[in-house]
C-alpha positions as semicolon CSV with decimal commas, in nm:
position;residue;x (nm);y (nm);z (nm)
1;T;0,604;1,378;0,577
2;V;0,633;1,008;0,509
3;R;0,979;1,044;0,355
4;L;1,103;1,214;0,671
5;L;0,953;0,945;0,893
6;L;1,113;0,675;0,680
7;A;1,448;0,858;0,685
8;F;1,435;0,849;1,065
9;G;1,368;0,477;1,070
10;A;0,991;0,440;1,071
11;A;0,888;0,082;0,996
12;V;0,741;0,088;0,645
13;N;0,540;-0,228;0,711
14;Q;0,408;-0,129;1,055
15;R;0,048;-0,243;1,097
16;C;-0,252;-0,089;1,267
17;Y;-0,493;-0,284;1,488
18;R;-0,674;-0,405;1,171
19;G;-0,350;-0,532;1,021
20;C;-0,332;-0,259;0,756
21;T;-0,004;-0,105;0,648
22;A;0,056;0,246;0,518
23;L;0,038;0,097;0,168
24;H;-0,319;-0,022;0,235
25;E;-0,416;0,331;0,337
26;A;-0,237;0,494;0,044
27;A;-0,416;0,257;-0,195
28;R;-0,755;0,322;-0,033
29;R;-0,700;0,697;-0,061
30;D;-0,586;0,672;-0,427
31;N;-0,242;0,814;-0,356
32;A;-0,019;0,653;-0,619
33;E;0,266;0,892;-0,535
34;L;0,266;0,775;-0,174
35;C;0,246;0,413;-0,292
36;E;0,560;0,478;-0,496
37;T;0,740;0,627;-0,195
38;L;0,642;0,332;0,023
39;L;0,743;0,074;-0,237
40;Q;1,079;0,245;-0,283
41;A;1,122;0,201;0,092
42;R;1,052;-0,173;0,044
43;A;0,691;-0,187;0,159
44;A;0,534;-0,530;0,121
45;I;0,321;-0,489;-0,192
46;D;0,102;-0,790;-0,114
47;A;0,069;-0,749;0,264
48;R;-0,263;-0,888;0,382
49;N;-0,460;-0,732;0,663
50;A;-0,678;-0,910;0,921
51;D;-0,950;-0,952;0,656
52;D;-0,701;-1,104;0,407
53;V;-0,712;-0,787;0,193
54;T;-0,407;-0,661;0,001
55;P;-0,345;-0,297;-0,096
56;A;-0,451;-0,383;-0,453
57;I;-0,781;-0,528;-0,332
58;E;-0,830;-0,216;-0,119
59;A;-0,777;0,004;-0,425
60;A;-1,014;-0,208;-0,635
61;R;-1,286;-0,205;-0,368
62;H;-1,284;0,173;-0,362
63;G;-1,260;0,224;-0,740
64;R;-0,907;0,364;-0,724
65;R;-0,811;0,280;-1,082
66;E;-0,490;0,484;-1,104
67;T;-0,349;0,334;-0,787
68;L;-0,462;-0,017;-0,878
69;A;-0,292;0,014;-1,217
70;Y;0,024;0,141;-1,046
71;L;0,027;-0,154;-0,805
72;I;-0,027;-0,402;-1,089
73;R;0,256;-0,245;-1,292
74;N;0,480;-0,282;-0,989
75;G;0,423;-0,649;-0,924
76;T;0,118;-0,701;-0,707
77;E;-0,074;-1,027;-0,735
78;R;-0,312;-1,004;-1,027
79;C;-0,593;-1,197;-0,860
80;V;-0,779;-0,913;-0,696
């Protein structure tokens, strides 16, 4: 699980070839619980990928209202 990977030192802000972090993917998949886990591990809430997209923008683009609301409550930029 993600918690186990983080406990063993996985980089919470590691990026894929597109510049996305795990938080981008969690937001796109509407997984607010995973977003919470990643933010507790100090994930960058406003990390921008190669297309200048933040996790909040990713959530908004895919209609992930619950996750978008969670990210906004937890301090993401409001200009999505």
